Amino acid sequence: MTLTAPPAPGGIGQAPEPAALQAYLGDLEAWVRGRRAELDELDQAALAADRGADVASDMALSLALWKAVSDRYQLVFATWDGGRVLQAERERISTLVWGRLDGASSLPGGLVVSLPEACRLSDALAGQLRTRLALVPGADAAAARIKDLRAQCERLRDQVALEPATGRDAAVRELAGLMSRLEVVADKAQRGADVGGLLGPLEIDATRFERDLIVGNARRREARGQVQQARELRADLEAREAALAHLAETCVRTVDPAPRYAVPDVDALGPIPNTPEQIGPYLARLDRVGQAMSLAQERYAAALAERDDLVALLDAYTAKARALGVAEHDDLRDSERLARQVLAREPAPMAVSRQLVSTYQAWLTQAQSAHQQETA
């Protein structure tokens, strides 16, 4: 019989009592140590039976889960600090226990699970590995195995209740089938029959079903977070779309030539999906729209900024001319007037504007040189 992870106290956002946390940490430490020893035993048994390739994927997932749980236990234990915890520390521990595991990103498919879910999934996988490698005790342990299956069915019942309405009927039917098979096996065992051949397949099916339910629930939870992320990102893009359209209109009206970038239409993406299969690609499309908007905004803003820079540069030159006392020279005065008239046009021809500001600078340089010669 494999180890069973201890039940976690409290829930996210709660602050469990110190006594409950101390008991949980002790049990969890024993589970982490025991599970590692059990996985080593299973790995050696698989190699000895030349079945390493048969169980490689389940063994890899089991080790990844164990590593994620072990790393999170270390953080929880460090926060526990020998029991020197106040309300804030106990709430932090609760978040560490019930929040997503840091190591979950290394799990196949980017699976996101909490510490209790990872432990339960590890229990299920270890049981499946022991059954597949024929390491489960024989008929003398049938009663204990039936008891474990009953406890597993209760966990399955809780998981099935979390299934969405669209798929719950199928999950209920599968659970009912497992429970019906279990009752048949239990009745035969009570009559003294050898049920070892029936228990193995039933344990494998129950473990697979529990694993699928845990993984499905974790992915739906992740999808819900992605849906909320998509809503926020789409709302931001819609606001940016309106502002960008106004910026583009202002730029086309103000400068010539103006950039010609299309403003992406967020509505063209369609409604936000709410399924794990569709929300990921939808977020990718939103990201591409955001990148396109950023590029267009950068180009339009740069074009408007160039005109403003030319106006500021002309202002600086005229201020210098006044300081030198040459601003009223005919060439400078006519050059400034023409440059400002062209810059004030809608749209302003930028190539001509640049040339006229440069012309004013050249006249200023000429006037400054003449002024210096007069005062020398």
Short mmCIF file of C-alpha atoms in Angstrom, two decimals:
data_model
loop_
_atom_site.label_atom_id
_atom_site.label_comp_id
_atom_site.label_asym_id
_atom_site.label_seq_id
_atom_site.Cartn_x
_atom_site.Cartn_y
_atom_site.Cartn_z
CA MET A 1 0.00 0.00 0.00
CA THR A 2 1.44 3.36 -1.02
CA LEU A 3 1.78 6.44 1.12
CA THR A 4 -1.15 8.84 1.36
CA ALA A 5 -0.54 12.57 1.51
CA PRO A 6 -1.82 14.32 4.65
CA PRO A 7 -4.85 16.61 4.28
CA ALA A 8 -3.88 20.27 4.15
CA PRO A 9 -5.37 22.58 6.82
CA GLY A 10 -7.41 25.67 6.05
CA GLY A 11 -7.68 27.19 2.61
CA ILE A 12 -6.14 30.02 0.60
CA GLY A 13 -6.47 33.34 2.37
CA GLN A 14 -7.02 31.63 5.75
CA ALA A 15 -4.62 31.40 8.67
CA PRO A 16 -4.64 27.85 10.12
CA GLU A 17 -3.98 27.35 13.79
CA PRO A 18 -0.31 26.74 14.72
CA ALA A 19 -1.08 23.27 16.06
CA ALA A 20 -2.71 22.22 12.79
CA LEU A 21 0.22 23.62 10.80
CA GLN A 22 2.75 21.84 13.00
CA ALA A 23 0.97 18.50 12.58
CA TYR A 24 0.65 19.02 8.83
CA LEU A 25 4.31 19.91 8.39
CA GLY A 26 5.39 16.82 10.32
CA ASP A 27 3.16 14.57 8.22
CA LEU A 28 4.20 16.29 5.00
CA GLU A 29 7.89 15.87 5.80
CA ALA A 30 7.34 12.14 6.38
CA TRP A 31 5.38 11.94 3.12
CA VAL A 32 8.13 13.71 1.14
CA ARG A 33 10.82 11.40 2.53
CA GLY A 34 8.69 8.28 2.12
CA ARG A 35 7.59 9.14 -1.39
CA ARG A 36 11.17 9.67 -2.53
CA ALA A 37 12.18 6.29 -1.10
CA GLU A 38 9.15 4.69 -2.74
CA LEU A 39 9.98 6.22 -6.14
CA ASP A 40 13.55 4.94 -5.84
CA GLU A 41 12.18 1.48 -5.06
CA LEU A 42 9.83 1.62 -8.04
CA ASP A 43 12.61 2.83 -10.33
CA GLN A 44 14.87 -0.04 -9.26
CA ALA A 45 12.06 -2.54 -9.72
CA ALA A 46 11.33 -1.22 -13.22
CA LEU A 47 15.00 -1.48 -14.20
CA ALA A 48 15.31 -4.96 -12.71
CA ALA A 49 12.26 -6.12 -14.66
CA ASP A 50 13.55 -4.42 -17.83
CA ARG A 51 10.39 -2.27 -17.92
CA GLY A 52 11.99 1.15 -17.59
CA ALA A 53 10.68 2.29 -20.97
CA ASP A 54 7.11 1.18 -20.11
CA VAL A 55 6.85 3.43 -17.07
CA ALA A 56 9.27 6.19 -18.09
CA SER A 57 6.62 8.89 -18.63
CA ASP A 58 4.77 8.17 -15.37
CA MET A 59 8.07 7.98 -13.48
CA ALA A 60 9.22 11.31 -14.94
CA LEU A 61 5.94 12.98 -13.96
CA SER A 62 6.11 11.42 -10.48
CA LEU A 63 9.63 12.75 -9.95
CA ALA A 64 8.66 16.21 -11.25
CA LEU A 65 5.70 16.29 -8.85
CA TRP A 66 7.87 15.13 -5.95
CA LYS A 67 10.44 17.84 -6.72
CA ALA A 68 7.75 20.55 -6.88
CA VAL A 69 6.24 19.38 -3.58
CA SER A 70 9.66 19.08 -1.92
CA ASP A 71 10.67 22.59 -3.00
CA ARG A 72 7.39 24.05 -1.74
CA TYR A 73 7.73 22.16 1.57
CA GLN A 74 11.11 23.82 2.09
CA LEU A 75 9.54 27.26 1.62
CA VAL A 76 6.69 26.41 3.97
CA PHE A 77 9.08 25.04 6.57
CA ALA A 78 11.26 28.15 6.34
CA THR A 79 8.21 30.37 6.81
CA TRP A 80 7.10 28.22 9.76
CA ASP A 81 10.40 29.13 11.46
CA GLY A 82 10.06 26.64 14.25
CA GLY A 83 6.56 27.84 15.12
CA ARG A 84 7.40 31.52 15.46
CA VAL A 85 4.49 32.60 13.30
CA LEU A 86 1.88 35.32 13.69
CA GLN A 87 -1.25 35.92 11.66
CA ALA A 88 0.66 37.25 8.64
CA GLU A 89 3.08 34.30 8.55
CA ARG A 90 0.25 31.77 8.85
CA GLU A 91 -1.62 33.43 5.98
CA ARG A 92 1.59 33.33 3.95
CA ILE A 93 1.93 29.62 4.66
CA SER A 94 -1.67 29.08 3.57
CA THR A 95 -0.90 30.85 0.29
CA LEU A 96 2.18 28.68 -0.21
CA VAL A 97 0.14 25.54 0.42
CA TRP A 98 -2.92 26.37 -1.68
CA GLY A 99 -1.33 28.55 -4.39
CA ARG A 100 0.25 27.29 -7.60
CA LEU A 101 3.56 25.48 -7.29
CA ASP A 102 6.68 27.17 -8.63
CA GLY A 103 7.80 23.88 -10.15
CA ALA A 104 4.52 23.37 -12.01
CA SER A 105 5.92 25.00 -15.12
CA SER A 106 8.23 21.98 -15.53
CA LEU A 107 5.33 19.54 -15.59
CA PRO A 108 4.08 18.20 -18.92
CA GLY A 109 1.63 20.55 -20.59
CA GLY A 110 2.50 23.39 -18.18
CA LEU A 111 0.22 21.82 -15.55
CA VAL A 112 -0.64 24.22 -12.72
CA VAL A 113 -1.55 22.57 -9.41
CA SER A 114 -1.59 23.42 -5.73
CA LEU A 115 0.45 21.54 -3.13
CA PRO A 116 -2.45 19.27 -2.02
CA GLU A 117 -3.36 18.53 -5.65
CA ALA A 118 0.24 17.68 -6.47
CA CYS A 119 0.40 15.32 -3.49
CA ARG A 120 -2.82 13.57 -4.47
CA LEU A 121 -1.69 13.28 -8.06
CA SER A 122 1.60 11.83 -6.83
CA ASP A 123 -0.31 9.31 -4.67
CA ALA A 124 -2.36 8.26 -7.66
CA LEU A 125 0.67 7.87 -9.92
CA ALA A 126 2.64 5.91 -7.32
CA GLY A 127 -0.28 3.52 -6.85
CA GLN A 128 -0.53 3.05 -10.59
CA LEU A 129 3.20 2.38 -10.88
CA ARG A 130 3.14 -0.20 -8.09
CA THR A 131 0.22 -1.97 -9.71
CA ARG A 132 1.82 -1.99 -13.16
CA LEU A 133 5.07 -3.34 -11.72
CA ALA A 134 3.23 -5.98 -9.67
CA LEU A 135 4.61 -4.68 -6.36
CA VAL A 136 1.22 -4.63 -4.61
CA PRO A 137 0.74 -7.40 -2.01
CA GLY A 138 -1.35 -10.39 -3.06
CA ALA A 139 -4.69 -11.72 -1.94
CA ASP A 140 -3.88 -11.33 1.74
CA ALA A 141 -3.97 -7.56 1.26
CA ALA A 142 -7.19 -7.53 -0.78
CA ALA A 143 -9.20 -6.02 2.07
CA ALA A 144 -6.72 -3.16 2.49
CA ARG A 145 -6.72 -2.50 -1.25
CA ILE A 146 -10.52 -2.45 -1.32
CA LYS A 147 -10.49 0.01 1.56
CA ASP A 148 -8.08 2.24 -0.32
CA LEU A 149 -10.30 2.07 -3.39
CA ARG A 150 -13.32 3.13 -1.35
CA ALA A 151 -11.38 6.14 -0.05
CA GLN A 152 -10.28 6.91 -3.59
CA CYS A 153 -13.89 6.79 -4.81
CA GLU A 154 -14.82 9.35 -2.16
CA ARG A 155 -12.08 11.64 -3.45
CA LEU A 156 -13.36 11.05 -6.95
CA ARG A 157 -16.86 12.00 -5.85
CA ASP A 158 -15.55 15.35 -4.61
CA GLN A 159 -13.64 15.92 -7.83
CA VAL A 160 -16.63 15.03 -10.02
CA ALA A 161 -18.68 17.69 -8.21
CA LEU A 162 -16.17 20.27 -9.47
CA GLU A 163 -16.64 19.28 -13.11
CA PRO A 164 -18.44 21.77 -15.39
CA ALA A 165 -22.06 20.99 -16.17
CA THR A 166 -21.28 20.16 -19.80
CA GLY A 167 -19.02 17.24 -18.89
CA ARG A 168 -20.30 16.24 -15.49
CA ASP A 169 -22.71 13.57 -16.71
CA ALA A 170 -19.91 11.60 -18.35
CA ALA A 171 -17.78 11.88 -15.22
CA VAL A 172 -20.71 10.74 -13.06
CA ARG A 173 -21.24 7.71 -15.29
CA GLU A 174 -17.58 6.76 -15.11
CA LEU A 175 -17.54 7.13 -11.33
CA ALA A 176 -20.71 5.03 -11.07
CA GLY A 177 -19.08 2.35 -13.19
CA LEU A 178 -16.00 2.26 -10.97
CA MET A 179 -18.09 2.09 -7.80
CA SER A 180 -20.22 -0.68 -9.28
CA ARG A 181 -17.10 -2.70 -10.16
CA LEU A 182 -15.73 -2.09 -6.68
CA GLU A 183 -18.89 -3.45 -5.06
CA VAL A 184 -18.69 -6.58 -7.23
CA VAL A 185 -15.06 -7.11 -6.19
CA ALA A 186 -15.88 -6.47 -2.51
CA ASP A 187 -18.73 -8.99 -2.58
CA LYS A 188 -16.50 -11.64 -4.14
CA ALA A 189 -13.77 -10.95 -1.59
CA GLN A 190 -16.25 -11.39 1.27
CA ARG A 191 -17.21 -14.78 -0.18
CA GLY A 192 -13.54 -15.80 -0.10
CA ALA A 193 -12.80 -15.47 -3.83
CA ASP A 194 -9.38 -14.47 -5.15
CA VAL A 195 -9.92 -10.94 -6.46
CA GLY A 196 -6.31 -10.03 -7.15
CA GLY A 197 -6.86 -10.17 -10.90
CA LEU A 198 -9.85 -7.82 -10.64
CA LEU A 199 -8.30 -5.30 -8.27
CA GLY A 200 -5.34 -4.43 -10.48
CA PRO A 201 -7.32 -3.18 -13.50
CA LEU A 202 -9.80 -1.43 -11.21
CA GLU A 203 -7.00 0.40 -9.38
CA ILE A 204 -5.44 1.46 -12.68
CA ASP A 205 -8.76 2.75 -14.02
CA ALA A 206 -9.56 4.60 -10.78
CA THR A 207 -6.08 6.15 -10.67
CA ARG A 208 -6.27 7.24 -14.30
CA PHE A 209 -9.70 8.78 -13.71
CA GLU A 210 -8.49 10.64 -10.62
CA ARG A 211 -5.44 11.89 -12.45
CA ASP A 212 -7.56 13.11 -15.37
CA LEU A 213 -9.95 14.90 -13.01
CA ILE A 214 -7.12 16.65 -11.14
CA VAL A 215 -5.40 17.68 -14.35
CA GLY A 216 -8.66 18.86 -15.91
CA ASN A 217 -9.59 20.92 -12.87
CA ALA A 218 -6.14 22.50 -12.75
CA ARG A 219 -6.30 23.40 -16.44
CA ARG A 220 -9.78 24.87 -16.09
CA ARG A 221 -8.58 26.96 -13.18
CA GLU A 222 -5.66 28.15 -15.26
CA ALA A 223 -8.04 28.86 -18.17
CA ARG A 224 -10.25 30.96 -15.87
CA GLY A 225 -7.22 33.05 -15.01
CA GLN A 226 -6.40 33.36 -18.70
CA VAL A 227 -9.98 34.43 -19.48
CA GLN A 228 -9.71 37.21 -16.90
CA GLN A 229 -6.34 38.17 -18.36
CA ALA A 230 -7.89 38.22 -21.85
CA ARG A 231 -10.74 40.46 -20.64
CA GLU A 232 -8.31 42.96 -19.13
CA LEU A 233 -6.00 42.89 -22.15
CA ARG A 234 -8.89 43.31 -24.58
CA ALA A 235 -10.32 46.24 -22.62
CA ASP A 236 -6.89 47.88 -22.70
CA LEU A 237 -6.56 47.27 -26.45
CA GLU A 238 -10.00 48.73 -27.11
CA ALA A 239 -9.04 51.88 -25.24
CA ARG A 240 -5.73 52.01 -27.11
CA GLU A 241 -7.52 51.50 -30.42
CA ALA A 242 -9.64 54.62 -29.93
CA ALA A 243 -6.66 56.69 -28.77
CA LEU A 244 -4.48 55.41 -31.61
CA ALA A 245 -7.13 56.25 -34.20
CA HIS A 246 -7.22 59.82 -32.86
CA LEU A 247 -3.41 59.99 -32.88
CA ALA A 248 -3.29 58.75 -36.47
CA GLU A 249 -5.90 61.29 -37.56
CA THR A 250 -3.98 64.10 -35.86
CA CYS A 251 -0.71 63.00 -37.45
CA VAL A 252 -2.15 62.80 -40.98
CA ARG A 253 -3.69 66.23 -40.51
CA THR A 254 -0.49 67.77 -39.08
CA VAL A 255 2.49 66.48 -41.09
CA ASP A 256 3.23 65.46 -44.66
CA PRO A 257 4.29 62.82 -45.36
CA ALA A 258 2.61 60.98 -42.47
CA PRO A 259 3.06 57.29 -41.60
CA ARG A 260 0.40 54.99 -43.00
CA TYR A 261 -0.24 52.25 -40.47
CA ALA A 262 -3.63 50.60 -40.14
CA VAL A 263 -5.18 50.76 -36.68
CA PRO A 264 -6.02 47.14 -35.70
CA ASP A 265 -9.71 46.40 -35.13
CA VAL A 266 -10.07 44.57 -31.82
CA ASP A 267 -13.67 43.58 -32.61
CA ALA A 268 -12.36 41.53 -35.54
CA LEU A 269 -10.90 39.06 -33.02
CA GLY A 270 -14.39 37.96 -32.03
CA PRO A 271 -15.69 37.22 -28.53
CA ILE A 272 -13.38 35.94 -25.79
CA PRO A 273 -13.49 32.11 -25.63
CA ASN A 274 -13.72 30.34 -22.29
CA THR A 275 -12.28 26.91 -23.05
CA PRO A 276 -8.70 25.85 -22.23
CA GLU A 277 -8.11 24.86 -25.87
CA GLN A 278 -9.11 28.23 -27.34
CA ILE A 279 -8.06 30.80 -24.74
CA GLY A 280 -4.32 30.32 -25.32
CA PRO A 281 -4.40 31.07 -29.08
CA TYR A 282 -6.78 33.99 -28.41
CA LEU A 283 -4.30 35.51 -25.96
CA ALA A 284 -1.58 35.11 -28.59
CA ARG A 285 -3.72 37.02 -31.10
CA LEU A 286 -4.35 39.78 -28.56
CA ASP A 287 -0.62 40.01 -27.99
CA ARG A 288 0.03 40.38 -31.72
CA VAL A 289 -2.60 43.13 -31.94
CA GLY A 290 -0.92 44.91 -29.03
CA GLN A 291 2.45 44.71 -30.77
CA ALA A 292 0.95 46.13 -33.97
CA MET A 293 -0.61 48.99 -32.01
CA SER A 294 2.70 49.74 -30.28
CA LEU A 295 4.51 49.94 -33.62
CA ALA A 296 1.87 52.23 -35.16
CA GLN A 297 1.82 54.45 -32.08
CA GLU A 298 5.61 54.74 -32.14
CA ARG A 299 5.65 55.81 -35.78
CA TYR A 300 2.80 58.32 -35.52
CA ALA A 301 4.19 59.82 -32.31
CA ALA A 302 7.66 60.13 -33.87
CA ALA A 303 6.26 62.01 -36.89
CA LEU A 304 4.42 64.49 -34.66
CA ALA A 305 7.42 64.83 -32.38
CA GLU A 306 9.63 65.79 -35.33
CA ARG A 307 7.38 68.76 -36.16
CA ASP A 308 7.33 69.84 -32.50
CA ASP A 309 11.12 69.51 -32.36
CA LEU A 310 11.48 71.73 -35.41
CA VAL A 311 9.26 74.40 -33.81
CA ALA A 312 11.27 74.17 -30.58
CA LEU A 313 14.53 74.37 -32.52
CA LEU A 314 13.34 77.47 -34.40
CA ASP A 315 12.30 79.04 -31.08
CA ALA A 316 15.77 78.38 -29.70
CA TYR A 317 17.44 79.94 -32.74
CA THR A 318 15.23 83.07 -32.58
CA ALA A 319 15.95 83.42 -28.85
CA LYS A 320 19.66 83.30 -29.61
CA ALA A 321 19.19 85.86 -32.38
CA ARG A 322 17.42 88.23 -29.96
CA ALA A 323 20.18 87.76 -27.42
CA LEU A 324 22.74 88.74 -30.05
CA GLY A 325 20.61 91.65 -31.17
CA VAL A 326 20.31 90.43 -34.74
CA ALA A 327 16.76 89.07 -34.72
CA GLU A 328 15.41 92.06 -36.66
CA HIS A 329 17.80 91.73 -39.55
CA ASP A 330 15.80 91.45 -42.76
CA ASP A 331 17.16 88.05 -43.76
CA LEU A 332 16.58 86.54 -40.32
CA ARG A 333 13.14 88.13 -39.93
CA ASP A 334 11.98 86.97 -43.39
CA SER A 335 13.48 83.50 -42.84
CA GLU A 336 11.73 83.09 -39.48
CA ARG A 337 8.39 84.28 -40.85
CA LEU A 338 8.50 81.84 -43.75
CA ALA A 339 9.57 78.91 -41.55
CA ARG A 340 6.76 79.53 -39.08
CA GLN A 341 4.18 79.89 -41.84
CA VAL A 342 5.19 76.54 -43.33
CA LEU A 343 5.33 74.79 -39.94
CA ALA A 344 1.83 76.12 -39.16
CA ARG A 345 0.30 74.55 -42.25
CA GLU A 346 -1.95 71.52 -42.00
CA PRO A 347 -0.36 69.37 -43.04
CA ALA A 348 3.11 70.84 -42.76
CA PRO A 349 5.51 69.65 -45.49
CA MET A 350 8.27 68.22 -43.35
CA ALA A 351 11.05 68.21 -45.93
CA VAL A 352 10.50 71.94 -46.61
CA SER A 353 10.15 72.67 -42.89
CA ARG A 354 13.47 71.02 -42.12
CA GLN A 355 15.12 73.00 -44.89
CA LEU A 356 13.63 76.32 -43.76
CA VAL A 357 14.77 75.81 -40.14
CA SER A 358 18.24 74.96 -41.45
CA THR A 359 18.12 78.10 -43.58
CA TYR A 360 17.33 80.21 -40.52
CA GLN A 361 20.24 78.60 -38.71
CA ALA A 362 22.52 79.45 -41.63
CA TRP A 363 21.39 83.11 -41.66
CA LEU A 364 21.90 83.23 -37.88
CA THR A 365 25.42 81.90 -38.23
CA GLN A 366 26.10 84.52 -40.90
CA ALA A 367 24.65 87.33 -38.77
CA GLN A 368 26.55 86.17 -35.68
CA SER A 369 29.84 86.20 -37.59
CA ALA A 370 29.16 89.68 -38.91
CA HIS A 371 28.19 90.85 -35.43
CA GLN A 372 31.42 89.55 -33.97
CA GLN A 373 33.46 91.31 -36.63
CA GLU A 374 31.69 94.61 -35.92
CA THR A 375 32.34 94.40 -32.20
CA ALA A 376 35.93 93.23 -32.58
#
